[in-house]
XYZ file of C-alpha atoms in Angstrom:
786
model
C 0.000 0.000 0.000
C 2.903 2.315 0.670
C 4.041 1.805 -2.910
C 0.547 2.593 -4.157
C 0.495 5.776 -2.106
C 3.738 6.975 -3.660
C 2.349 6.177 -7.107
C -0.722 8.234 -6.343
C 1.402 11.078 -5.049
C 3.356 11.106 -8.299
C 0.150 11.011 -10.346
C -1.304 13.907 -8.352
C 1.855 15.934 -8.882
C 1.552 15.678 -12.673
C 1.488 18.953 -14.634
C -2.173 18.643 -15.522
C -3.356 18.481 -11.938
C -0.956 21.164 -10.775
C -2.577 23.639 -13.163
C -5.693 23.573 -11.008
C -3.858 25.737 -8.458
C -6.021 26.905 -5.624
C -8.953 24.758 -6.757
C -7.203 21.691 -5.387
C -9.380 21.326 -2.328
C -11.037 18.366 -0.716
C -14.771 18.876 -1.334
C -15.611 17.296 2.007
C -12.885 18.620 4.302
C -12.698 22.384 3.696
C -13.267 24.521 6.762
C -15.553 27.541 7.018
C -12.687 29.962 7.604
C -8.979 29.401 7.200
C -7.875 28.238 10.680
C -4.715 29.297 12.446
C -1.883 26.804 12.161
C -2.023 25.118 15.545
C -0.361 21.838 14.590
C 2.140 20.594 12.097
C -0.120 17.930 10.719
C -3.301 18.577 8.798
C -5.365 15.837 7.192
C -6.064 16.914 3.643
C -6.173 15.395 0.193
C -6.280 16.245 -3.460
C -9.722 15.496 -4.951
C -8.704 16.013 -8.562
C -8.670 12.951 -10.737
C -8.183 12.054 -14.352
C -11.473 10.482 -15.375
C -10.989 9.687 -19.034
C -9.255 12.858 -20.168
C -10.983 15.395 -17.917
C -10.068 16.717 -14.488
C -13.033 16.464 -12.161
C -13.782 17.054 -8.516
C -14.469 13.712 -6.935
C -17.645 13.422 -4.875
C -19.115 10.492 -3.018
C -22.516 8.897 -3.491
C -25.304 8.780 -0.922
C -25.927 5.064 -0.569
C -27.159 5.428 3.008
C -30.922 5.546 3.592
C -31.796 9.091 4.666
C -34.302 8.449 7.448
C -35.889 11.869 7.880
C -39.522 12.706 8.594
C -40.507 12.640 4.917
C -38.962 9.211 4.370
C -40.653 7.791 7.462
C -44.037 9.162 6.419
C -43.678 7.771 2.903
C -42.636 4.386 4.247
C -45.659 4.244 6.574
C -48.123 5.393 3.926
C -46.860 3.202 1.052
C -49.646 0.856 -0.068
C -49.310 -2.770 -1.174
C -49.891 -1.682 -4.774
C -46.934 0.710 -4.587
C -44.746 -1.996 -3.069
C -45.697 -4.352 -5.909
C -44.975 -1.590 -8.434
C -41.496 -1.170 -6.972
C -40.747 -4.905 -7.050
C -42.204 -5.349 -10.539
C -40.223 -2.425 -11.911
C -36.985 -3.790 -10.451
C -37.399 -7.066 -12.301
C -38.591 -5.270 -15.446
C -35.474 -3.117 -15.485
C -33.303 -6.197 -14.925
C -35.003 -7.800 -17.949
C -34.540 -4.714 -20.120
C -30.875 -4.416 -19.120
C -30.244 -8.008 -20.210
C -32.277 -7.641 -23.409
C -30.622 -4.420 -24.589
C -27.137 -5.551 -23.619
C -27.603 -8.766 -25.592
C -28.915 -6.892 -28.636
C -26.059 -4.367 -28.606
C -23.459 -7.106 -28.094
C -24.862 -8.904 -31.136
C -24.767 -5.682 -33.151
C -21.115 -5.097 -32.216
C -20.131 -8.648 -33.124
C -21.990 -8.533 -36.442
C -20.370 -5.243 -37.380
C -16.853 -6.278 -36.331
C -16.956 -9.650 -38.056
C -18.291 -8.209 -41.318
C -16.065 -5.111 -41.459
C -12.915 -7.019 -40.499
C -13.941 -9.989 -42.645
C -14.356 -8.078 -45.898
C -11.154 -6.171 -45.175
C -9.195 -9.423 -44.718
C -10.749 -11.012 -47.827
C -9.550 -8.077 -49.901
C -6.056 -8.402 -48.428
C -6.017 -12.116 -49.238
C -6.882 -11.330 -52.859
C -3.903 -8.983 -53.126
C -1.612 -11.626 -51.609
C -2.880 -14.322 -54.006
C -1.961 -12.041 -56.892
C 1.437 -11.401 -55.252
C 0.658 -7.682 -54.927
C 2.172 -7.495 -51.466
C 2.824 -3.734 -51.301
C -0.683 -2.985 -52.504
C -2.053 -5.383 -49.906
C 0.008 -3.728 -47.188
C -1.172 -0.267 -48.239
C -4.813 -1.370 -48.317
C -4.546 -3.177 -44.970
C -2.793 -0.249 -43.292
C -5.101 2.371 -44.807
C -8.295 0.562 -43.804
C -7.031 0.112 -40.240
C -6.007 3.774 -40.015
C -9.486 4.893 -41.122
C -11.200 2.623 -38.579
C -8.854 3.721 -35.790
C -9.300 7.390 -36.667
C -13.086 6.916 -36.567
C -12.926 5.425 -33.053
C -10.358 7.939 -31.782
C -12.198 11.005 -33.101
C -15.403 9.854 -31.416
C -13.635 9.443 -28.081
C -11.493 12.563 -28.220
C -14.150 14.962 -29.498
C -17.418 13.676 -28.067
C -16.890 11.430 -25.030
C -13.379 11.193 -23.507
C -14.753 8.963 -20.736
C -15.567 6.299 -23.359
C -11.850 5.574 -23.857
C -10.445 2.522 -22.109
C -12.389 -0.381 -20.637
C -14.492 1.551 -18.112
C -14.304 -1.274 -15.563
C -12.144 0.640 -13.026
C -14.630 3.532 -13.055
C -17.579 1.146 -12.634
C -15.760 -0.490 -9.746
C -15.217 2.955 -8.213
C -18.878 3.911 -8.689
C -20.092 0.776 -6.949
C -17.582 1.523 -4.181
C -19.374 4.826 -3.578
C -17.505 7.285 -5.845
C -19.344 9.527 -8.263
C -17.453 9.130 -11.552
C -18.663 12.048 -13.712
C -20.001 11.506 -17.243
C -19.325 7.769 -17.125
C -22.891 6.588 -17.772
C -24.310 9.191 -20.134
C -26.049 8.608 -23.454
C -23.150 10.136 -25.421
C -20.687 7.846 -23.664
C -22.869 4.836 -24.518
C -23.103 5.708 -28.225
C -19.387 6.457 -28.534
C -18.552 3.257 -26.690
C -20.621 1.158 -29.099
C -19.358 2.615 -32.363
C -15.847 3.232 -31.037
C -15.550 -0.433 -30.050
C -16.647 -1.498 -33.514
C -14.022 0.705 -35.164
C -11.163 -0.154 -32.788
C -11.705 -3.938 -32.807
C -12.316 -4.092 -36.568
C -9.061 -2.146 -37.059
C -7.126 -5.139 -35.747
C -5.754 -3.347 -32.689
C -4.659 -5.511 -29.787
C -7.750 -4.898 -27.697
C -11.044 -6.585 -27.056
C -14.686 -5.639 -26.763
C -15.166 -7.394 -23.404
C -14.294 -4.436 -21.168
C -16.336 -1.980 -23.267
C -19.305 -4.375 -23.135
C -19.216 -4.211 -19.317
C -19.271 -0.415 -19.561
C -22.050 -0.544 -22.175
C -24.201 -2.740 -19.932
C -23.665 -0.339 -17.029
C -24.567 2.684 -19.179
C -27.778 1.002 -20.315
C -28.665 0.191 -16.715
C -27.997 3.731 -15.505
C -30.015 5.347 -18.295
C -32.957 3.013 -17.714
C -32.876 3.611 -13.973
C -32.933 7.404 -14.213
C -35.393 7.525 -17.108
C -33.007 8.447 -19.915
C -30.304 11.060 -20.529
C -29.957 13.969 -18.104
C -31.483 16.535 -20.468
C -34.349 14.335 -21.705
C -35.351 12.297 -18.687
C -38.759 10.677 -18.572
C -40.877 11.847 -15.643
C -42.802 8.588 -15.467
C -44.341 8.190 -12.041
C -43.085 4.646 -11.542
C -39.480 5.661 -12.123
C -39.549 7.821 -9.001
C -38.648 4.730 -6.984
C -35.180 4.641 -8.592
C -34.387 8.315 -8.242
C -31.664 7.617 -5.693
C -28.074 6.396 -5.647
C -28.864 3.226 -3.736
C -31.238 1.660 -6.272
C -29.182 2.915 -9.212
C -26.213 1.046 -7.754
C -28.133 -2.244 -7.912
C -29.192 -1.673 -11.524
C -25.645 -0.825 -12.619
C -24.429 -4.026 -10.950
C -26.900 -5.948 -13.151
C -25.562 -4.069 -16.172
C -21.938 -4.940 -15.386
C -22.696 -8.655 -15.009
C -24.754 -8.584 -18.225
C -21.791 -7.067 -20.067
C -19.459 -9.877 -18.999
C -22.089 -12.425 -19.961
C -22.502 -10.811 -23.385
C -18.737 -10.800 -23.935
C -18.057 -14.425 -23.028
C -21.523 -15.984 -23.186
C -20.965 -16.950 -19.540
C -24.040 -16.170 -17.375
C -22.726 -17.613 -14.108
C -19.292 -16.129 -14.757
C -20.900 -12.716 -15.272
C -22.658 -12.874 -11.913
C -19.494 -14.008 -10.150
C -17.449 -11.311 -11.887
C -19.769 -8.649 -10.506
C -19.602 -10.250 -7.062
C -15.831 -10.798 -6.934
C -14.359 -7.946 -8.928
C -16.801 -5.062 -9.362
C -19.381 -4.784 -6.597
C -18.413 -3.610 -3.122
C -21.848 -4.166 -1.591
C -23.866 -7.348 -2.174
C -26.988 -9.122 -0.974
C -29.002 -12.186 -1.943
C -31.798 -10.265 -3.724
C -29.200 -8.634 -5.960
C -27.781 -12.069 -6.766
C -31.138 -13.170 -8.156
C -31.616 -10.083 -10.293
C -28.120 -10.182 -11.785
C -28.585 -13.868 -12.584
C -31.920 -13.062 -14.241
C -30.281 -10.340 -16.365
C -27.490 -12.656 -17.528
C -30.030 -15.375 -18.335
C -31.857 -12.938 -20.624
C -28.550 -12.042 -22.310
C -27.792 -15.701 -23.016
C -31.249 -16.265 -24.513
C -30.821 -13.272 -26.835
C -27.334 -14.357 -27.933
C -28.420 -17.939 -28.530
C -31.367 -16.752 -30.649
C -29.105 -14.654 -32.872
C -26.529 -17.440 -33.142
C -29.248 -19.746 -34.501
C -30.258 -17.078 -37.024
C -26.675 -16.418 -38.116
C -25.856 -20.097 -38.509
C -28.257 -20.111 -41.461
C -26.034 -17.576 -43.263
C -28.235 -14.509 -42.807
C -25.575 -12.414 -41.068
C -23.009 -11.921 -43.805
C -19.567 -13.078 -42.741
C -20.722 -13.582 -39.178
C -20.675 -17.329 -39.044
C -18.962 -20.003 -37.026
C -17.892 -17.981 -34.039
C -18.254 -14.258 -33.758
C -19.519 -14.424 -30.198
C -16.505 -15.667 -28.291
C -16.822 -19.391 -27.649
C -13.705 -21.521 -27.637
C -15.116 -25.008 -27.636
C -12.629 -27.665 -26.529
C -15.272 -30.052 -25.250
C -14.244 -32.726 -27.753
C -10.863 -33.121 -26.025
C -10.493 -35.935 -23.536
C -8.775 -34.396 -20.542
C -6.548 -37.024 -18.986
C -3.680 -36.113 -16.680
C -1.505 -37.889 -14.160
C 0.595 -36.840 -11.205
C 3.536 -35.907 -13.431
C 1.321 -33.397 -15.266
C 1.041 -31.317 -12.090
C 4.602 -30.047 -12.697
C 3.856 -28.187 -15.971
C 0.580 -26.967 -14.470
C 2.481 -25.446 -11.537
C 5.024 -23.941 -13.944
C 2.199 -22.309 -15.935
C 0.755 -20.875 -12.712
C 4.109 -19.444 -11.594
C 4.781 -18.028 -15.069
C 1.331 -16.447 -15.100
C 1.901 -14.770 -11.735
C 5.366 -13.464 -12.641
C 4.446 -12.305 -16.149
C 1.133 -10.847 -14.953
C 2.800 -8.740 -12.263
C 5.521 -7.706 -14.739
C 2.824 -6.711 -17.226
C 1.111 -4.591 -14.536
C 4.395 -2.890 -13.655
C 5.288 -2.055 -17.261
C 1.750 -1.000 -18.160
C 1.797 1.413 -15.226
C 4.915 3.063 -16.662
C 3.379 3.214 -20.160
C 0.172 4.794 -18.840
C 2.173 7.482 -17.050
C 3.977 8.211 -20.303
C 0.681 8.367 -22.190
C -0.642 10.749 -19.549
C 2.115 13.217 -20.428
C 1.366 12.849 -24.150
C -2.404 13.215 -23.717
C -1.974 16.430 -21.731
C -0.697 18.153 -24.873
C -4.120 18.167 -26.508
C -6.520 16.333 -28.773
C -4.211 16.200 -31.758
C -1.551 14.351 -29.777
C -4.146 11.802 -28.668
C -5.187 11.210 -32.270
C -1.602 10.947 -33.478
C -0.786 8.455 -30.728
C -3.730 6.249 -31.721
C -2.885 6.414 -35.417
C 0.792 5.650 -34.745
C -0.156 2.513 -32.801
C -2.528 1.497 -35.600
C 0.194 1.928 -38.223
C 2.717 -0.055 -36.186
C 0.199 -2.834 -35.517
C -0.836 -3.122 -39.175
C 2.746 -3.315 -40.444
C 3.633 -5.998 -37.874
C 0.548 -8.108 -38.582
C 1.169 -8.015 -42.331
C 4.962 -8.338 -42.459
C 5.843 -10.747 -39.642
C 4.246 -13.812 -41.335
C 7.016 -13.583 -43.969
C 9.437 -14.709 -41.222
C 7.650 -18.041 -40.812
C 8.438 -21.091 -42.881
C 5.725 -22.699 -44.962
C 4.445 -25.951 -43.475
C 3.049 -28.858 -45.512
C -0.601 -29.622 -44.969
C -1.443 -32.705 -42.954
C -3.452 -34.959 -45.261
C -5.173 -36.609 -42.316
C -6.887 -33.380 -41.188
C -10.544 -32.924 -42.050
C -10.264 -29.133 -42.341
C -9.478 -27.475 -45.660
C -5.748 -26.876 -46.003
C -4.552 -24.438 -47.117
C -7.346 -21.877 -46.964
C -7.620 -18.408 -48.408
C -10.876 -17.563 -46.722
C -11.418 -15.194 -43.846
C -11.084 -17.867 -41.175
C -9.447 -21.237 -40.874
C -6.471 -22.831 -39.150
C -4.311 -23.130 -42.284
C -3.829 -19.778 -44.048
C -1.930 -20.102 -47.316
C -0.614 -16.513 -47.335
C 2.589 -16.565 -49.452
C 2.995 -20.358 -49.529
C 2.575 -22.658 -52.555
C -0.351 -25.045 -52.906
C -0.376 -27.757 -50.292
C 1.452 -25.571 -47.744
C 0.276 -23.081 -45.132
C 1.764 -20.257 -43.036
C 1.046 -20.891 -39.349
C 2.013 -17.358 -38.266
C -0.339 -15.806 -40.827
C -3.063 -18.043 -39.396
C -2.618 -16.262 -36.040
C -1.924 -12.710 -37.203
C -3.958 -12.076 -40.370
C -7.321 -12.677 -38.725
C -9.596 -11.168 -36.095
C -8.529 -11.426 -32.475
C -11.388 -13.800 -31.710
C -10.368 -16.162 -34.514
C -6.739 -15.939 -33.387
C -7.761 -17.214 -29.962
C -9.812 -20.006 -31.536
C -6.844 -21.053 -33.653
C -4.404 -21.078 -30.771
C -6.935 -22.894 -28.540
C -7.561 -25.522 -31.233
C -7.194 -29.052 -29.905
C -5.882 -32.288 -31.401
C -3.442 -30.289 -33.566
C -0.020 -30.965 -32.007
C 2.002 -29.994 -35.091
C -0.108 -27.168 -36.437
C 1.858 -24.290 -34.839
C 5.649 -24.196 -34.737
C 7.612 -22.980 -31.674
C 9.264 -20.134 -33.619
C 5.880 -18.829 -34.772
C 4.469 -19.031 -31.250
C 7.506 -17.177 -29.900
C 7.120 -14.370 -32.470
C 3.400 -14.192 -31.763
C 4.004 -13.988 -28.004
C 6.689 -11.289 -28.309
C 4.560 -9.208 -30.666
C 1.464 -9.299 -28.474
C 3.511 -8.513 -25.365
C 4.606 -5.279 -27.057
C 1.171 -4.522 -28.496
C -0.539 -5.376 -25.206
C 1.587 -2.809 -23.385
C 1.352 0.062 -25.860
C -2.175 -0.326 -27.247
C -3.988 -0.028 -23.929
C -4.244 3.618 -22.953
C -4.809 5.186 -26.368
C -7.968 7.209 -26.945
C -10.239 4.372 -28.114
C -12.562 1.979 -26.262
C -10.417 -0.976 -25.276
C -10.561 -4.041 -23.083
C -7.815 -5.922 -21.303
C -9.348 -9.392 -21.403
C -8.520 -10.353 -24.967
C -4.928 -9.000 -25.103
C -4.110 -10.908 -21.931
C -5.789 -14.061 -23.302
C -3.699 -13.795 -26.485
C -0.438 -13.409 -24.569
C -1.222 -16.127 -22.055
C -2.436 -18.640 -24.611
C 0.778 -18.133 -26.622
C 3.198 -19.022 -23.848
C 0.837 -21.750 -22.617
C 0.835 -23.455 -26.011
C 4.583 -22.882 -26.313
C 5.090 -24.734 -23.042
C 2.856 -27.514 -24.369
C 5.074 -27.820 -27.455
C 8.199 -27.949 -25.290
C 6.729 -30.631 -23.028
C 5.875 -32.736 -26.082
C 5.590 -36.416 -25.203
C 6.286 -35.837 -21.503
C 2.684 -34.897 -20.807
C -0.791 -36.185 -21.602
C -2.386 -32.736 -21.738
C -3.365 -31.426 -25.167
C -1.566 -28.322 -26.462
C -4.870 -26.519 -26.839
C -5.550 -27.081 -23.146
C -2.097 -25.730 -22.326
C -3.111 -22.574 -24.202
C -6.299 -22.341 -22.128
C -4.350 -22.750 -18.894
C -1.790 -20.157 -20.005
C -4.514 -17.615 -20.730
C -6.153 -18.289 -17.366
C -2.854 -17.978 -15.489
C -1.928 -14.623 -17.048
C -5.393 -13.206 -16.378
C -5.156 -14.307 -12.749
C -1.625 -12.929 -12.503
C -2.674 -9.538 -13.852
C -6.317 -9.078 -12.791
C -6.116 -11.273 -9.642
C -9.485 -12.918 -10.212
C -10.029 -16.548 -9.236
C -13.576 -17.866 -8.789
C -15.256 -15.816 -11.514
C -12.359 -16.419 -13.912
C -12.500 -20.153 -13.308
C -16.219 -20.286 -14.119
C -15.819 -18.014 -17.165
C -13.166 -20.314 -18.636
C -15.267 -23.394 -17.932
C -18.216 -21.801 -19.739
C -15.927 -20.638 -22.542
C -14.320 -23.993 -23.184
C -17.381 -26.106 -22.417
C -15.223 -28.666 -20.609
C -15.894 -29.361 -16.939
C -12.927 -31.750 -16.721
C -10.630 -28.707 -16.803
C -11.881 -27.585 -13.377
C -9.197 -29.131 -11.078
C -6.128 -27.995 -13.012
C -7.703 -24.597 -13.788
C -8.257 -24.012 -10.064
C -4.639 -24.916 -9.289
C -3.296 -22.602 -12.003
C -5.474 -19.670 -10.892
C -4.596 -19.998 -7.211
C -0.858 -20.204 -7.895
C -0.888 -17.316 -10.377
C -2.851 -15.025 -8.053
C -0.647 -15.865 -5.060
C 2.542 -15.184 -6.990
C 1.163 -11.981 -8.508
C -0.027 -10.614 -5.141
C 3.495 -10.877 -3.781
C 4.713 -8.291 -6.326
C 2.087 -5.603 -6.916
C -1.682 -4.900 -6.933
C -4.074 -5.925 -9.693
C -4.172 -3.959 -12.919
C -7.541 -2.400 -12.061
C -6.250 -1.169 -8.702
C -3.245 0.394 -10.442
C -5.546 2.202 -12.886
C -7.732 3.393 -10.005
C -4.694 4.901 -8.287
C -3.465 6.491 -11.508
C -6.846 8.135 -12.027
C -6.842 9.371 -8.442
C -10.190 7.755 -7.657
C -10.484 7.436 -3.837
C -11.262 3.735 -3.840
C -11.507 2.109 -0.403
C -9.868 -1.304 -0.265
C -11.505 -4.193 1.530
C -8.664 -4.674 4.006
C -7.310 -1.808 6.135
C -3.596 -1.372 6.621
C -2.225 -3.015 9.795
C -0.940 0.293 11.181
C -4.488 1.711 11.118
C -5.151 -0.216 14.322
C -2.607 2.016 16.078
C -4.645 5.153 15.348
C -8.055 6.171 16.711
C -10.721 8.116 14.880
C -10.481 10.768 17.588
C -6.859 11.392 16.705
C -7.877 11.531 13.067
C -10.545 14.141 13.902
C -7.955 16.250 15.742
C -5.870 16.401 12.573
C -8.825 17.715 10.566
C -10.323 21.162 10.398
C -13.022 21.798 13.041
C -16.424 20.355 12.236
C -19.130 22.815 11.131
C -22.493 22.263 12.844
C -25.924 23.807 12.327
C -28.773 24.417 14.754
C -32.093 22.653 14.422
C -33.746 25.961 13.598
C -31.096 27.918 11.760
C -30.906 31.411 10.358
C -30.892 31.656 6.546
C -27.801 33.871 6.525
C -25.860 31.252 8.485
C -26.867 28.498 6.016
C -25.884 30.625 3.008
C -22.572 31.516 4.658
C -21.772 27.866 5.389
C -22.681 26.674 1.895
C -20.704 29.407 0.152
C -17.566 29.133 2.264
C -17.253 25.377 2.629
C -17.481 22.373 0.368
C -18.777 20.016 3.034
C -21.581 17.750 1.836
C -22.957 16.929 5.273
C -23.514 18.988 8.438
C -24.379 17.712 11.927
C -27.545 19.284 13.292
C -27.177 20.072 17.003
C -29.865 21.423 19.349
C -28.741 23.164 22.508
C -30.662 23.665 25.736
C -32.881 20.658 25.111
C -34.838 19.446 28.136
C -33.703 15.989 29.139
C -36.373 13.353 28.326
C -35.784 11.418 31.544
C -37.745 13.936 33.605
C -34.779 15.802 35.058
C -34.740 19.567 35.244
C -31.362 19.793 33.553
C -30.926 20.769 29.914
C -28.667 18.967 27.451
C -27.213 19.246 23.978
C -28.809 16.925 21.411
C -27.291 15.525 18.236
C -30.426 15.532 16.119
C -28.768 14.043 13.028
C -27.065 14.943 9.758
C -28.360 17.111 6.920
C -26.967 17.010 3.374
C -25.810 19.986 1.334
C -28.238 19.054 -1.474
C -31.183 19.351 0.923
C -30.032 22.740 2.191
C -29.770 24.003 -1.392
C -33.324 22.790 -2.072
C -34.572 24.606 1.016
C -33.065 27.837 -0.273
C -34.413 27.264 -3.787
C -37.963 26.644 -2.562
C -37.776 29.593 -0.125
C -39.011 27.455 2.723
C -38.414 30.184 5.310
C -40.030 31.102 8.615
C -40.569 34.583 10.013
C -39.770 33.486 13.561
C -37.618 30.803 15.155
C -39.973 27.829 15.612
C -40.504 24.157 14.773
C -42.708 23.347 11.794
C -45.636 20.954 11.678
C -45.484 17.724 9.681
C -48.089 18.891 7.164
C -46.068 22.023 6.402
C -43.137 19.922 5.284
C -45.160 17.551 3.097
C -46.826 20.531 1.468
C -43.471 21.832 0.239
C -41.281 18.730 -0.264
C -41.592 15.157 -1.463
C -39.181 12.324 -0.732
C -38.543 12.007 -4.481
C -37.238 15.572 -4.653
C -34.858 14.939 -1.785
C -33.155 12.215 -3.806
C -32.034 14.748 -6.428
C -28.371 15.743 -6.363
C -28.702 18.690 -8.711
C -28.329 22.311 -7.718
C -25.540 24.570 -6.473
C -25.541 27.411 -3.996
C -24.250 29.747 -6.712
C -27.550 29.271 -8.577
C -29.660 30.394 -5.600
C -30.600 34.038 -5.064
C -31.507 35.094 -1.517
C -32.624 38.646 -0.721
C -31.435 40.684 2.243
C -34.795 40.363 4.016
C -34.785 36.577 3.539
C -31.343 36.405 5.127
C -32.934 37.389 8.453
C -35.500 34.589 8.317
C -35.215 31.051 9.700
C -35.338 27.450 8.478
C -36.455 24.427 10.472
C -33.961 21.700 9.556
C -35.479 18.979 11.743
C -37.868 17.443 9.159
C -35.095 17.117 6.521
C -32.402 15.798 8.848
C -31.334 12.160 8.808
C -32.040 11.299 12.421
C -30.219 7.959 12.311
C -26.694 8.667 11.025
C -23.992 6.112 11.639
C -21.735 7.092 14.523
C -18.539 5.745 16.074
C -16.933 6.483 19.419
C -13.754 8.533 19.243
C -11.758 5.683 20.812
C -12.492 3.305 17.900
C -9.529 2.362 15.717
C -9.354 3.703 12.180
C -9.156 0.138 10.845
C -12.480 -0.806 12.427
C -14.121 2.424 11.290
C -12.900 1.884 7.726
C -14.415 -1.604 7.592
C -17.752 -0.224 8.784
C -17.593 2.703 6.353
C -16.920 0.461 3.359
C -19.252 -2.412 4.123
C -22.277 -0.239 4.839
C -21.524 2.103 1.933
C -21.359 5.381 3.826
C -20.556 8.908 2.786
C -20.319 10.435 6.250
C -19.465 8.818 9.569
C -19.956 10.935 12.689
C -17.467 10.720 15.558
C -19.051 11.131 19.000
C -17.175 11.737 22.274
C -16.448 8.897 24.651
C -17.369 10.999 27.681
C -20.562 13.044 27.884
C -20.459 16.180 30.028
C -21.876 19.682 30.211
C -20.328 21.920 27.615
C -19.005 19.003 25.554
C -20.128 18.963 21.930
C -22.105 15.815 21.024
C -20.073 15.438 17.833
C -16.281 15.438 17.643
C -15.898 15.291 13.879
C -16.915 13.683 10.584
C -15.072 10.987 8.667
C -15.366 10.910 4.894
C -13.870 8.696 2.234
C -10.863 10.956 1.762
C -10.041 10.862 5.471
C -9.816 7.056 5.503
C -7.400 6.696 2.604
C -3.979 5.447 3.611
C -2.070 8.072 1.655
C -3.941 10.965 3.280
C -3.500 9.525 6.774
C 0.230 9.001 6.259
C 0.502 12.614 5.097
C -0.832 13.786 8.454
C 0.870 11.065 10.526
C 4.201 10.348 8.793
C 5.529 8.387 11.771
C 3.053 5.608 10.955
C 4.928 4.928 7.722
C 7.860 3.580 9.739
C 5.623 1.210 11.699
C 4.102 0.112 8.392
C 7.540 -0.901 7.088
C 8.352 -2.776 10.293
C 5.064 -4.690 10.156
C 5.742 -5.650 6.543
C 9.192 -6.963 7.454
C 7.755 -8.970 10.335
């Protein structure tokens, strides 16, 4: 974690973020006035992050149920019909998410297979006529046009559509508001950008973008459409909150994985293991229902396309690497190569993460120079990729066709395991078979079983080296891209290469070695185990692979964890997204939340009945998003004559802004009746996050009026005693999905404030704590050594 903190510090210190100057403030830890410097340590953080290509202030989401008077009244008065509407709409949205994700996934596959297919057929014609330079020019030009199409869409219309989108989805489900990640423009650019980038032959896949597409569909359905054209349908009011939108987006993410791999159970487990921070059994059922709908849609279109009605979209298209016809038989001696594959996957996966981190930092410097540099970077990678894919097959020797094979050899068609390329009749070029094809077909060819002599070691070595380079430098350019397929291509190459080397010393088929290699590298880089195991079982349609796949995944993840974090965690840190990890650092147990509160700026509280001028002053001079509401001189409820100070609850900034917008003011300082509140506000309106204090105009006379904050205050905020350790508080904060956590004093006495401070997401991050308490870094190092 210390290494991650230093990486984040370097990312924050980049030129782009430094240009923000005085705007670099924590939106949830800025004090009302600049305090005198009373201590050397001050807990602060930089909230600026690179989301796509834009610098944005990072806010948190309100996943906590806001139990104020309006919510309680609505909950009591909700009829059985309304409850059934809510339940029915949840399942309807889950169905629509699966249906639309399946349809869009089919559209992307149809477009990619046909565009890339006709492009490759034309190239084959040039090669047959020995017009190699013309073929190279056509191949390179077509790929440049497709890449430029995808890059222009991302750079000019939706910068957040670049990349896989999975780290941002993971951050959103962790409680971080990732701006512009789920808009309609992002969805459209992601769809057409993925088609252009994948059809251009770049070393990237459509799996990551499909996860983002599913999440975008879910978000748009849940909120009733794009921000500017939202439907005001009465039933959709139930989902006008962050909590329910989180569940729908989780269904969308699992549907995207299912659409990419045709793996319904793997999609659910991926959302559970890798993406979602908060989970429950009801969500499990809905995500499984969404993935089931996706599978039905994909299967229906596969049946239609098998009849030849989809152009060149034929045998595969939707990724399915069927090795079910292979008899998996292994003995004790076969455990040795399996262990070697697992160790190699862990080492190479962690090395890939390390190098990719360096490349992404380099790309960050290039992208800061403007749109033109982003476009030139994408086009340069496309040109390099095209030249390598076309020219490297000339290094391979022509192999004679095996007369015993049932497949056509050689073949000049779009697909096939025996591409003729520049070879005479009766011979094929095995490297052209892997390179001059779509990425999906390349994986099918390298996964092919019962073909021990089809691919030569030299060709596999060239293929592996090329895709190691392309895998490092292609990810990070301004096009929609996924990490799954590049890692599968690299892993399957060294897995099959190891199978060739083992030769007669093992009973495992070379195609299965390729499967195990792909699984090991994915586990070594992404650090997934259970979901990855199920995805590969559903991909390969061979349950007998389960034992050795489990061994490979466990070894690869263990080895990879000993070097660095997963690739998604590295990207999260590079983007500056304040993601809370599941496990606190050991040294956090040596620090209490009270000590953490002392290192922060003083907490700003409001009275139950507050003056308008005070509210306006607080909102304009702070960026807090939650304020404790404290009532003084409250008569003790136990019948004593003494008065006490009451912590009534917590009120959100968004609710205070709505109060000012609606001019809900009182002439005198008094409590309001319940009917007065319901006459002015609804619980649906309180779920809105829109509105800023700068947009509100308050007259001088209104400044002297009052507001009763009691009806809008969350009377049941989560609190912790100041003596609790930071580690324990962080676990509570993350598991419940909080935005604010109040710290209350251990000892109650007259004159003692009922609230000591507020903990937010930024306060619980290891890097920010170590900034305020640098001596803990030394104890962290000692604990690691022990």
